[in-house]
Amino acid sequence: MMRNTIHPKPLSIYVHIPFCARRCAYCDFNTYAWRGGIVRDTLDAIRAHIESTEADGVVVPTIFFGGGTPTFPDPELIIQLLDTIRTQFTVLPDAEISIEANPGTVDRSRFAALRQAGFNRLSIGVQAFDDRLLRVLGRLHTAQEAICSYEAARAAGFENVNLDLMFALPGQTLSQWRHTLRTAISLQPEHLSCYALTVEPNTPFYSLYQRGQLPLPDEETDLRMYQYTIRALTRAGYEHYEISNFARPGYRCRHNLVYWRNEEYLGFGPGAVSYRDGVRWKWLSHPRRYVQAVRGGGSLVEEEERLSLDESLGETVMLMLRTRDGVDVKAVESRYGVQLATHYAPVLRRLRQLRLLEVTSDRWRITPKGLPIANTVCAEFLV
Ligand code: SF4
């Protein structure tokens, strides 16, 4: 098995649990609707993988267990993984330790076990407070079960909870999205992630879309849903701190901010991505191949990419632009040793002329006009 040598600096950790009770119709994540021995074998392999990683002096400010559904396997196995990380690395006392959960895979006692083990942030995949839409999405829970899960999490002591929601769903009207959002606000979570549905290749939704059987809202409705989201959530006291993410003051997701600042992180588990020293790599995606490689000592790497300085700079600018704080010009200049305004002069001129970007000597931010097409604006900075 490959051994990693790690330098003593902050390094966030992501753990990928690639299993779900059932695959949703829109999902293209690396996840499998499997049960039984392979689930346990994979979690054992993740643990062995963490244990094989040399970690002297590394400090860990954030940990994120995602998937998949990390609350699908036995919570004791998940807790063992967290304990292994704590043994192997120096996890900072104030570390943010998040776990994703899906309604229907959790109850109060599972939440309590996770909270007691040290998880202090929970992200619940709700998607919609609308039973018809949940069925269309292929979700396994009802709106009421999502509310019960949220209440169980609160009762178990989680004081930092995110709800994941989706809009622009098949057949969804603006008033249905308003209902979902109002229900979410009434629950008073600390954080909300609101993403428009994207139809990804190799999903059941994609086949329906190609056959003209997926009645998605038109672009104008999609835009109105997004604009309503920003208005409603800011009015309710949430900071709009990233294109799709909203938080009460003091509750921005520190782990995701690591990604949006293009800082370093280490992933464990099938298909997990890591980024260190200008290299991004992905471990074997298929759980069986991952388990075999961990057990047998073969290469675990499925893909690896060394980024040039220009590529890394472009990604950093693109990722920082996703946040409403925008690009911290001085910080990026000292990190890369370039003068940003000169380096990107033609792009800046174009985006300013179109009133898509606000530019000062300290910050670059996407304008409200640019927000609905933020992905296109950000892509302008990629090499
Ligand atoms: S619960 Fe999440 S990860 Fe699992 S299949 Fe559904 S969308 Fe994909």
mmCIF file of C-alpha atoms and ligand atoms in Angstrom:
data_model
loop_
_atom_site.group_PDB
_atom_site.id
_atom_site.type_symbol
_atom_site.label_atom_id
_atom_site.label_comp_id
_atom_site.label_asym_id
_atom_site.label_seq_id
_atom_site.Cartn_x
_atom_site.Cartn_y
_atom_site.Cartn_z
ATOM 1 C CA MET A 1 0.000 0.000 0.000
ATOM 2 C CA MET A 2 1.142 3.537 -0.723
ATOM 3 C CA ARG A 3 2.443 5.414 2.337
ATOM 4 C CA ASN A 4 1.928 9.150 2.541
ATOM 5 C CA THR A 5 4.515 11.416 4.079
ATOM 6 C CA ILE A 6 2.868 14.516 5.449
ATOM 7 C CA HIS A 7 4.419 17.860 6.382
ATOM 8 C CA PRO A 8 3.536 19.547 9.657
ATOM 9 C CA LYS A 9 0.849 21.997 8.614
ATOM 10 C CA PRO A 10 -2.913 22.296 8.814
ATOM 11 C CA LEU A 11 -4.588 19.646 6.748
ATOM 12 C CA SER A 12 -8.309 19.032 6.608
ATOM 13 C CA ILE A 13 -9.599 15.477 6.291
ATOM 14 C CA TYR A 14 -12.456 14.143 4.206
ATOM 15 C CA VAL A 15 -13.756 10.572 4.635
ATOM 16 C CA HIS A 16 -15.945 9.142 1.885
ATOM 17 C CA ILE A 17 -18.518 6.504 2.839
ATOM 18 C CA PRO A 18 -19.718 5.184 -0.547
ATOM 19 C CA PHE A 19 -22.960 3.483 0.457
ATOM 20 C CA CYS A 20 -26.632 4.456 0.469
ATOM 21 C CA ALA A 21 -29.824 2.562 1.195
ATOM 22 C CA ARG A 22 -30.862 3.245 -2.421
ATOM 23 C CA ARG A 23 -29.587 5.456 -5.217
ATOM 24 C CA CYS A 24 -31.562 8.623 -5.893
ATOM 25 C CA ALA A 25 -32.653 9.254 -9.479
ATOM 26 C CA TYR A 26 -30.425 12.324 -9.932
ATOM 27 C CA CYS A 27 -27.318 11.097 -8.139
ATOM 28 C CA ASP A 28 -23.934 10.746 -9.841
ATOM 29 C CA PHE A 29 -21.871 10.506 -6.642
ATOM 30 C CA ASN A 30 -19.587 7.559 -6.052
ATOM 31 C CA THR A 31 -22.050 5.543 -4.018
ATOM 32 C CA TYR A 32 -23.494 2.019 -4.086
ATOM 33 C CA ALA A 33 -26.712 0.545 -2.749
ATOM 34 C CA TRP A 34 -24.921 -2.388 -1.119
ATOM 35 C CA ARG A 35 -25.264 -4.048 2.249
ATOM 36 C CA GLY A 36 -23.505 -6.693 4.273
ATOM 37 C CA GLY A 37 -19.847 -7.735 4.265
ATOM 38 C CA ILE A 38 -18.582 -5.274 1.655
ATOM 39 C CA VAL A 39 -19.725 -2.329 3.779
ATOM 40 C CA ARG A 40 -17.765 -3.579 6.759
ATOM 41 C CA ASP A 41 -14.763 -4.532 4.604
ATOM 42 C CA THR A 42 -14.686 -1.063 3.087
ATOM 43 C CA LEU A 43 -14.832 0.669 6.444
ATOM 44 C CA ASP A 44 -12.082 -1.634 7.750
ATOM 45 C CA ALA A 45 -10.007 -0.745 4.684
ATOM 46 C CA ILE A 46 -10.547 2.983 5.250
ATOM 47 C CA ARG A 47 -9.354 2.514 8.804
ATOM 48 C CA ALA A 48 -6.242 0.618 7.690
ATOM 49 C CA HIS A 49 -5.608 3.306 5.081
ATOM 50 C CA ILE A 50 -5.732 6.054 7.718
ATOM 51 C CA GLU A 51 -3.437 4.023 9.975
ATOM 52 C CA SER A 52 -0.894 3.647 7.164
ATOM 53 C CA THR A 53 -0.631 7.397 6.700
ATOM 54 C CA GLU A 54 2.387 8.999 8.345
ATOM 55 C CA ALA A 55 1.112 12.080 10.050
ATOM 56 C CA ASP A 56 3.820 13.466 12.335
ATOM 57 C CA GLY A 57 3.077 17.022 13.351
ATOM 58 C CA VAL A 58 0.003 17.417 11.157
ATOM 59 C CA VAL A 59 -2.785 19.401 12.742
ATOM 60 C CA VAL A 60 -6.350 18.908 11.609
ATOM 61 C CA PRO A 61 -8.714 21.894 11.810
ATOM 62 C CA THR A 62 -11.728 20.247 10.093
ATOM 63 C CA ILE A 63 -12.983 16.741 9.348
ATOM 64 C CA PHE A 64 -15.913 15.912 7.088
ATOM 65 C CA PHE A 65 -17.576 12.493 6.737
ATOM 66 C CA GLY A 66 -19.531 12.555 3.465
ATOM 67 C CA GLY A 67 -20.867 10.152 0.922
ATOM 68 C CA GLY A 68 -22.936 8.352 0.140
ATOM 69 C CA THR A 69 -24.670 8.211 3.455
ATOM 70 C CA PRO A 70 -22.250 8.054 6.388
ATOM 71 C CA THR A 71 -25.177 7.343 8.707
ATOM 72 C CA PHE A 72 -26.091 4.228 6.710
ATOM 73 C CA PRO A 73 -23.480 1.816 8.204
ATOM 74 C CA ASP A 74 -23.395 0.853 11.873
ATOM 75 C CA PRO A 75 -22.500 4.088 13.740
ATOM 76 C CA GLU A 76 -19.927 2.187 15.804
ATOM 77 C CA LEU A 77 -17.879 1.646 12.621
ATOM 78 C CA ILE A 78 -18.058 5.355 11.795
ATOM 79 C CA ILE A 79 -17.044 6.268 15.335
ATOM 80 C CA GLN A 80 -14.071 3.885 15.080
ATOM 81 C CA LEU A 81 -12.936 5.774 11.981
ATOM 82 C CA LEU A 82 -13.124 9.088 13.813
ATOM 83 C CA ASP A 83 -11.183 7.586 16.726
ATOM 84 C CA THR A 84 -8.540 6.329 14.290
ATOM 85 C CA ILE A 85 -8.153 9.824 12.835
ATOM 86 C CA ARG A 86 -7.750 11.215 16.354
ATOM 87 C CA THR A 87 -5.101 8.611 17.148
ATOM 88 C CA GLN A 88 -3.218 9.129 13.914
ATOM 89 C CA PHE A 89 -3.404 12.922 13.619
ATOM 90 C CA THR A 90 -3.453 15.863 15.985
ATOM 91 C CA VAL A 91 -7.049 16.998 15.721
ATOM 92 C CA LEU A 92 -7.327 20.561 17.037
ATOM 93 C CA PRO A 93 -9.493 20.936 20.173
ATOM 94 C CA ASP A 94 -11.861 23.312 18.352
ATOM 95 C CA ALA A 95 -11.986 21.257 15.155
ATOM 96 C CA GLU A 96 -15.194 21.292 13.162
ATOM 97 C CA ILE A 97 -16.209 17.640 12.721
ATOM 98 C CA SER A 98 -19.111 17.218 10.304
ATOM 99 C CA ILE A 99 -21.121 14.241 9.198
ATOM 100 C CA GLU A 100 -23.791 13.948 6.516
ATOM 101 C CA ALA A 101 -27.014 12.139 7.349
ATOM 102 C CA ASN A 102 -30.117 11.169 5.445
ATOM 103 C CA PRO A 103 -33.565 10.980 7.035
ATOM 104 C CA GLY A 104 -34.618 7.383 7.443
ATOM 105 C CA THR A 105 -31.092 6.215 8.357
ATOM 106 C CA VAL A 106 -30.966 7.929 11.727
ATOM 107 C CA ASP A 107 -32.805 8.159 14.997
ATOM 108 C CA ARG A 108 -32.155 9.941 18.246
ATOM 109 C CA SER A 109 -29.912 7.223 19.718
ATOM 110 C CA ARG A 110 -27.722 7.077 16.575
ATOM 111 C CA PHE A 111 -27.427 10.844 16.596
ATOM 112 C CA ALA A 112 -26.598 10.808 20.300
ATOM 113 C CA ALA A 113 -23.830 8.233 19.767
ATOM 114 C CA LEU A 114 -22.319 10.338 16.967
ATOM 115 C CA ARG A 115 -22.580 13.552 18.980
ATOM 116 C CA GLN A 116 -20.980 11.934 21.992
ATOM 117 C CA ALA A 117 -18.143 10.596 19.850
ATOM 118 C CA GLY A 118 -17.225 14.148 18.860
ATOM 119 C CA PHE A 119 -19.169 14.979 15.705
ATOM 120 C CA ASN A 120 -20.246 18.588 16.235
ATOM 121 C CA ARG A 121 -21.803 19.535 12.906
ATOM 122 C CA LEU A 122 -24.536 17.685 11.072
ATOM 123 C CA SER A 123 -25.667 18.054 7.468
ATOM 124 C CA ILE A 124 -29.073 16.527 6.747
ATOM 125 C CA GLY A 125 -30.070 15.714 3.154
ATOM 126 C CA VAL A 126 -33.650 16.977 3.065
ATOM 127 C CA GLN A 127 -33.899 18.265 -0.553
ATOM 128 C CA ALA A 128 -37.608 19.189 -0.374
ATOM 129 C CA PHE A 129 -40.436 19.400 2.147
ATOM 130 C CA ASP A 130 -42.779 17.990 -0.463
ATOM 131 C CA ASP A 131 -43.654 14.293 -0.598
ATOM 132 C CA ARG A 132 -44.453 14.248 -4.307
ATOM 133 C CA LEU A 133 -41.097 15.778 -5.208
ATOM 134 C CA LEU A 134 -39.259 13.495 -2.797
ATOM 135 C CA ARG A 135 -40.802 10.501 -4.594
ATOM 136 C CA VAL A 136 -39.811 11.942 -7.995
ATOM 137 C CA LEU A 137 -36.244 12.340 -6.728
ATOM 138 C CA GLY A 138 -36.214 8.733 -5.550
ATOM 139 C CA ARG A 139 -35.650 9.747 -1.933
ATOM 140 C CA LEU A 140 -36.524 7.191 0.710
ATOM 141 C CA HIS A 141 -38.121 9.569 3.203
ATOM 142 C CA THR A 142 -41.100 11.854 3.523
ATOM 143 C CA ALA A 143 -41.089 15.532 4.460
ATOM 144 C CA GLN A 144 -42.376 14.632 7.928
ATOM 145 C CA GLU A 145 -39.570 12.104 8.424
ATOM 146 C CA ALA A 146 -37.057 14.801 7.503
ATOM 147 C CA ILE A 147 -38.541 17.071 10.180
ATOM 148 C CA CYS A 148 -38.429 14.203 12.700
ATOM 149 C CA SER A 149 -34.757 13.598 11.876
ATOM 150 C CA TYR A 150 -33.995 17.258 12.405
ATOM 151 C CA GLU A 151 -35.766 17.247 15.756
ATOM 152 C CA ALA A 152 -33.987 14.027 16.771
ATOM 153 C CA ALA A 153 -30.649 15.662 15.945
ATOM 154 C CA ARG A 154 -31.496 18.662 18.113
ATOM 155 C CA ALA A 155 -32.615 16.399 20.947
ATOM 156 C CA ALA A 156 -29.326 14.501 20.669
ATOM 157 C CA GLY A 157 -27.397 17.731 21.219
ATOM 158 C CA PHE A 158 -26.394 18.870 17.710
ATOM 159 C CA GLU A 159 -26.162 22.668 17.863
ATOM 160 C CA ASN A 160 -24.791 23.190 14.373
ATOM 161 C CA VAL A 161 -27.072 21.727 11.722
ATOM 162 C CA ASN A 162 -27.187 22.212 7.962
ATOM 163 C CA LEU A 163 -30.127 21.316 5.759
ATOM 164 C CA ASP A 164 -29.420 20.450 2.126
ATOM 165 C CA LEU A 165 -32.191 21.589 -0.214
ATOM 166 C CA MET A 166 -32.644 21.447 -3.986
ATOM 167 C CA PHE A 167 -34.697 23.608 -6.310
ATOM 168 C CA ALA A 168 -35.566 23.646 -10.034
ATOM 169 C CA LEU A 169 -36.883 20.104 -9.592
ATOM 170 C CA PRO A 170 -39.100 18.350 -12.172
ATOM 171 C CA GLY A 171 -42.555 19.899 -12.126
ATOM 172 C CA GLN A 172 -41.672 22.198 -9.215
ATOM 173 C CA THR A 173 -43.375 25.596 -9.085
ATOM 174 C CA LEU A 174 -42.069 28.739 -7.427
ATOM 175 C CA SER A 175 -44.723 28.478 -4.755
ATOM 176 C CA GLN A 176 -43.726 24.880 -3.972
ATOM 177 C CA TRP A 177 -40.111 26.004 -3.567
ATOM 178 C CA ARG A 178 -41.282 28.861 -1.321
ATOM 179 C CA HIS A 179 -43.068 26.316 0.848
ATOM 180 C CA THR A 180 -39.919 24.182 1.190
ATOM 181 C CA LEU A 181 -37.792 27.191 2.021
ATOM 182 C CA ARG A 182 -40.268 28.594 4.541
ATOM 183 C CA THR A 183 -40.506 25.221 6.264
ATOM 184 C CA ALA A 184 -36.713 25.064 6.442
ATOM 185 C CA ILE A 185 -36.489 28.591 7.880
ATOM 186 C CA SER A 186 -39.148 27.762 10.492
ATOM 187 C CA LEU A 187 -36.915 24.959 11.780
ATOM 188 C CA GLN A 188 -34.092 27.480 12.388
ATOM 189 C CA PRO A 189 -31.057 25.496 11.241
ATOM 190 C CA GLU A 190 -27.678 27.226 11.497
ATOM 191 C CA HIS A 191 -26.874 26.604 7.844
ATOM 192 C CA LEU A 192 -28.676 25.973 4.555
ATOM 193 C CA SER A 193 -27.266 24.706 1.256
ATOM 194 C CA CYS A 194 -29.601 25.366 -1.678
ATOM 195 C CA TYR A 195 -28.555 23.938 -5.028
ATOM 196 C CA ALA A 196 -30.392 23.962 -8.340
ATOM 197 C CA LEU A 197 -30.796 20.459 -9.726
ATOM 198 C CA THR A 198 -28.272 19.611 -12.417
ATOM 199 C CA VAL A 199 -29.011 16.655 -14.645
ATOM 200 C CA GLU A 200 -25.858 14.543 -14.726
ATOM 201 C CA PRO A 201 -24.978 11.903 -17.337
ATOM 202 C CA ASN A 202 -25.439 8.244 -16.343
ATOM 203 C CA THR A 203 -28.375 8.909 -14.040
ATOM 204 C CA PRO A 204 -32.020 7.861 -14.458
ATOM 205 C CA PHE A 205 -32.878 11.582 -14.686
ATOM 206 C CA TYR A 206 -30.541 11.924 -17.657
ATOM 207 C CA SER A 207 -32.332 9.143 -19.566
ATOM 208 C CA LEU A 208 -35.682 10.765 -18.831
ATOM 209 C CA TYR A 209 -34.316 14.144 -19.896
ATOM 210 C CA GLN A 210 -33.050 12.745 -23.188
ATOM 211 C CA ARG A 211 -36.462 11.244 -23.869
ATOM 212 C CA GLY A 212 -38.120 14.593 -23.102
ATOM 213 C CA GLN A 213 -39.808 13.139 -19.997
ATOM 214 C CA LEU A 214 -38.252 15.345 -17.324
ATOM 215 C CA PRO A 215 -40.385 18.502 -17.008
ATOM 216 C CA LEU A 216 -37.786 20.890 -15.592
ATOM 217 C CA PRO A 217 -38.805 24.484 -14.770
ATOM 218 C CA ASP A 218 -37.793 26.985 -17.456
ATOM 219 C CA GLU A 219 -34.748 29.215 -17.004
ATOM 220 C CA GLU A 220 -36.776 32.168 -15.825
ATOM 221 C CA THR A 221 -38.468 30.147 -13.070
ATOM 222 C CA ASP A 222 -35.105 28.711 -12.076
ATOM 223 C CA LEU A 223 -33.715 32.265 -11.797
ATOM 224 C CA ARG A 224 -36.717 33.461 -9.781
ATOM 225 C CA MET A 225 -36.303 30.532 -7.403
ATOM 226 C CA TYR A 226 -32.653 31.427 -6.847
ATOM 227 C CA GLN A 227 -33.413 35.115 -6.355
ATOM 228 C CA TYR A 228 -36.211 34.266 -3.939
ATOM 229 C CA THR A 229 -33.805 32.024 -2.003
ATOM 230 C CA ILE A 230 -31.327 34.860 -1.535
ATOM 231 C CA ARG A 231 -34.042 37.324 -0.520
ATOM 232 C CA ALA A 232 -35.838 34.995 1.890
ATOM 233 C CA LEU A 233 -32.736 33.697 3.612
ATOM 234 C CA THR A 234 -31.001 37.045 4.020
ATOM 235 C CA ARG A 235 -34.253 38.461 5.400
ATOM 236 C CA ALA A 236 -34.317 35.569 7.879
ATOM 237 C CA GLY A 237 -30.836 36.471 9.154
ATOM 238 C CA TYR A 238 -28.643 34.145 7.110
ATOM 239 C CA GLU A 239 -25.430 35.363 5.499
ATOM 240 C CA HIS A 240 -25.216 34.490 1.832
ATOM 241 C CA TYR A 241 -21.536 33.522 1.999
ATOM 242 C CA GLU A 242 -21.173 31.293 -1.063
ATOM 243 C CA ILE A 243 -23.166 31.014 -4.295
ATOM 244 C CA SER A 244 -25.381 28.267 -2.859
ATOM 245 C CA ASN A 245 -24.678 28.433 0.878
ATOM 246 C CA PHE A 246 -26.182 30.451 3.696
ATOM 247 C CA ALA A 247 -25.244 30.565 7.379
ATOM 248 C CA ARG A 248 -26.182 32.284 10.585
ATOM 249 C CA PRO A 249 -23.300 34.522 11.746
ATOM 250 C CA GLY A 250 -20.488 32.328 13.069
ATOM 251 C CA TYR A 251 -21.728 29.150 11.372
ATOM 252 C CA ARG A 252 -20.076 29.144 7.947
ATOM 253 C CA CYS A 253 -18.876 25.651 7.100
ATOM 254 C CA ARG A 254 -15.156 25.774 7.874
ATOM 255 C CA HIS A 255 -14.467 22.563 5.960
ATOM 256 C CA ASN A 256 -16.012 23.795 2.734
ATOM 257 C CA LEU A 257 -14.153 27.098 3.133
ATOM 258 C CA VAL A 258 -10.947 25.042 2.889
ATOM 259 C CA TYR A 259 -12.079 23.904 -0.585
ATOM 260 C CA TRP A 260 -13.187 27.395 -1.595
ATOM 261 C CA ARG A 261 -9.792 28.822 -0.611
ATOM 262 C CA ASN A 262 -8.081 26.003 -2.498
ATOM 263 C CA GLU A 263 -6.246 24.940 0.658
ATOM 264 C CA GLU A 264 -4.918 21.439 1.289
ATOM 265 C CA TYR A 265 -6.899 18.407 2.353
ATOM 266 C CA LEU A 266 -6.506 14.684 2.529
ATOM 267 C CA GLY A 267 -9.239 12.261 1.530
ATOM 268 C CA PHE A 268 -9.799 8.675 2.627
ATOM 269 C CA GLY A 269 -12.198 6.104 1.217
ATOM 270 C CA PRO A 270 -13.133 4.941 -2.294
ATOM 271 C CA GLY A 271 -13.001 7.778 -4.805
ATOM 272 C CA ALA A 272 -11.982 10.381 -2.213
ATOM 273 C CA VAL A 273 -9.877 13.222 -3.572
ATOM 274 C CA SER A 274 -6.829 14.763 -1.893
ATOM 275 C CA TYR A 275 -4.929 17.955 -2.673
ATOM 276 C CA ARG A 276 -1.418 18.605 -1.402
ATOM 277 C CA ASP A 277 1.755 20.273 -2.636
ATOM 278 C CA GLY A 278 0.135 21.188 -5.952
ATOM 279 C CA VAL A 279 -0.947 17.601 -6.669
ATOM 280 C CA ARG A 280 -4.545 16.425 -6.756
ATOM 281 C CA TRP A 281 -5.255 12.721 -6.722
ATOM 282 C CA LYS A 282 -8.168 10.364 -6.337
ATOM 283 C CA TRP A 283 -8.173 6.949 -4.664
ATOM 284 C CA LEU A 284 -9.697 3.943 -6.442
ATOM 285 C CA SER A 285 -13.422 4.563 -6.769
ATOM 286 C CA HIS A 286 -14.781 1.056 -6.691
ATOM 287 C CA PRO A 287 -15.072 -0.222 -3.094
ATOM 288 C CA ARG A 288 -13.946 -3.772 -3.971
ATOM 289 C CA ARG A 289 -10.854 -2.538 -5.796
ATOM 290 C CA TYR A 290 -10.116 -0.115 -2.968
ATOM 291 C CA VAL A 291 -10.385 -2.903 -0.377
ATOM 292 C CA GLN A 292 -8.156 -5.209 -2.447
ATOM 293 C CA ALA A 293 -5.508 -2.513 -2.888
ATOM 294 C CA VAL A 294 -5.451 -1.674 0.807
ATOM 295 C CA ARG A 295 -5.209 -5.361 1.731
ATOM 296 C CA GLY A 296 -2.812 -6.405 -1.008
ATOM 297 C CA GLY A 297 -0.514 -3.420 -1.136
ATOM 298 C CA GLY A 298 -1.281 -2.402 -4.734
ATOM 299 C CA SER A 299 -1.529 1.188 -5.892
ATOM 300 C CA LEU A 300 -4.551 2.954 -4.512
ATOM 301 C CA VAL A 301 -4.363 5.888 -6.900
ATOM 302 C CA GLU A 302 -6.904 6.042 -9.715
ATOM 303 C CA GLU A 303 -6.064 9.505 -11.058
ATOM 304 C CA GLU A 304 -3.349 12.014 -10.320
ATOM 305 C CA GLU A 305 -2.793 15.497 -11.657
ATOM 306 C CA ARG A 306 0.073 17.880 -10.956
ATOM 307 C CA LEU A 307 -1.171 21.432 -11.337
ATOM 308 C CA SER A 308 1.048 24.064 -12.906
ATOM 309 C CA LEU A 309 1.371 27.336 -11.030
ATOM 310 C CA ASP A 310 -0.970 28.968 -13.535
ATOM 311 C CA GLU A 311 -3.577 26.201 -13.168
ATOM 312 C CA SER A 312 -3.404 26.362 -9.390
ATOM 313 C CA LEU A 313 -3.714 30.164 -9.427
ATOM 314 C CA GLY A 314 -6.704 29.995 -11.796
ATOM 315 C CA GLU A 315 -8.432 27.447 -9.564
ATOM 316 C CA THR A 316 -7.795 29.526 -6.447
ATOM 317 C CA VAL A 317 -9.312 32.631 -8.047
ATOM 318 C CA MET A 318 -12.249 30.631 -9.401
ATOM 319 C CA LEU A 319 -12.960 28.981 -6.035
ATOM 320 C CA MET A 320 -12.610 32.190 -4.023
ATOM 321 C CA LEU A 321 -15.001 33.920 -6.417
ATOM 322 C CA ARG A 322 -17.652 31.420 -5.364
ATOM 323 C CA THR A 323 -17.652 33.031 -1.920
ATOM 324 C CA ARG A 324 -19.328 36.358 -1.310
ATOM 325 C CA ASP A 325 -16.113 37.594 0.373
ATOM 326 C CA GLY A 326 -14.591 37.084 -3.040
ATOM 327 C CA VAL A 327 -10.928 36.986 -3.988
ATOM 328 C CA ASP A 328 -8.581 38.309 -1.305
ATOM 329 C CA VAL A 329 -6.205 39.943 -3.775
ATOM 330 C CA LYS A 330 -3.262 40.507 -1.396
ATOM 331 C CA ALA A 331 -3.419 36.968 0.016
ATOM 332 C CA VAL A 332 -3.465 35.407 -3.451
ATOM 333 C CA GLU A 333 -0.672 37.664 -4.682
ATOM 334 C CA SER A 334 1.584 36.721 -1.790
ATOM 335 C CA ARG A 335 0.738 33.021 -2.210
ATOM 336 C CA TYR A 336 1.580 32.944 -5.930
ATOM 337 C CA GLY A 337 3.976 35.889 -6.344
ATOM 338 C CA VAL A 338 2.009 37.443 -9.220
ATOM 339 C CA GLN A 339 0.257 40.743 -9.683
ATOM 340 C CA LEU A 340 -3.326 39.681 -10.186
ATOM 341 C CA ALA A 341 -4.627 42.779 -11.955
ATOM 342 C CA THR A 342 -1.871 42.480 -14.566
ATOM 343 C CA HIS A 343 -2.090 38.702 -14.888
ATOM 344 C CA TYR A 344 -5.833 38.738 -15.556
ATOM 345 C CA ALA A 345 -6.127 42.171 -17.224
ATOM 346 C CA PRO A 346 -8.137 41.088 -20.321
ATOM 347 C CA VAL A 347 -10.565 38.894 -18.310
ATOM 348 C CA LEU A 348 -11.075 41.615 -15.714
ATOM 349 C CA ARG A 349 -11.777 44.214 -18.380
ATOM 350 C CA ARG A 350 -14.345 42.005 -20.062
ATOM 351 C CA LEU A 351 -16.159 41.010 -16.855
ATOM 352 C CA ARG A 352 -16.229 44.589 -15.549
ATOM 353 C CA GLN A 353 -17.626 45.867 -18.824
ATOM 354 C CA LEU A 354 -20.401 43.308 -18.556
ATOM 355 C CA ARG A 355 -20.957 44.362 -14.906
ATOM 356 C CA LEU A 356 -20.418 40.803 -13.730
ATOM 357 C CA LEU A 357 -17.463 41.542 -11.450
ATOM 358 C CA GLU A 358 -16.748 44.223 -8.828
ATOM 359 C CA VAL A 359 -13.038 44.974 -8.617
ATOM 360 C CA THR A 360 -11.194 46.958 -5.953
ATOM 361 C CA SER A 361 -7.498 46.829 -5.082
ATOM 362 C CA ASP A 362 -8.275 44.384 -2.224
ATOM 363 C CA ARG A 363 -11.220 42.283 -3.425
ATOM 364 C CA TRP A 364 -12.863 40.869 -6.505
ATOM 365 C CA ARG A 365 -16.469 39.870 -6.119
ATOM 366 C CA ILE A 366 -19.153 38.627 -8.443
ATOM 367 C CA THR A 367 -21.919 41.244 -8.741
ATOM 368 C CA PRO A 368 -25.587 40.436 -8.034
ATOM 369 C CA LYS A 369 -26.066 40.467 -11.825
ATOM 370 C CA GLY A 370 -23.325 37.853 -12.198
ATOM 371 C CA LEU A 371 -24.520 35.540 -9.413
ATOM 372 C CA PRO A 372 -27.071 33.529 -11.440
ATOM 373 C CA ILE A 373 -24.332 32.763 -13.985
ATOM 374 C CA ALA A 374 -21.558 32.501 -11.413
ATOM 375 C CA ASN A 375 -20.219 29.207 -12.788
ATOM 376 C CA THR A 376 -19.641 30.819 -16.173
ATOM 377 C CA VAL A 377 -17.992 33.877 -14.601
ATOM 378 C CA CYS A 378 -15.694 31.701 -12.457
ATOM 379 C CA ALA A 379 -14.733 29.530 -15.427
ATOM 380 C CA GLU A 380 -13.231 32.604 -17.132
ATOM 381 C CA PHE A 381 -10.237 32.273 -14.795
ATOM 382 C CA LEU A 382 -9.420 28.670 -15.577
ATOM 383 C CA VAL A 383 -6.429 28.018 -17.800
HETATM 384 S S1 SF4 B 1 -28.646 9.874 -0.593
HETATM 385 FE FE1 SF4 B 1 -27.229 11.340 -1.561
HETATM 386 S S2 SF4 B 1 -25.399 10.151 -2.091
HETATM 387 FE FE2 SF4 B 1 -27.044 8.694 -1.667
HETATM 388 S S3 SF4 B 1 -27.930 8.224 -3.645
HETATM 389 FE FE3 SF4 B 1 -29.146 9.913 -2.783
HETATM 390 S S4 SF4 B 1 -28.157 11.797 -3.537
HETATM 391 FE FE4 SF4 B 1 -26.721 10.102 -3.887
#
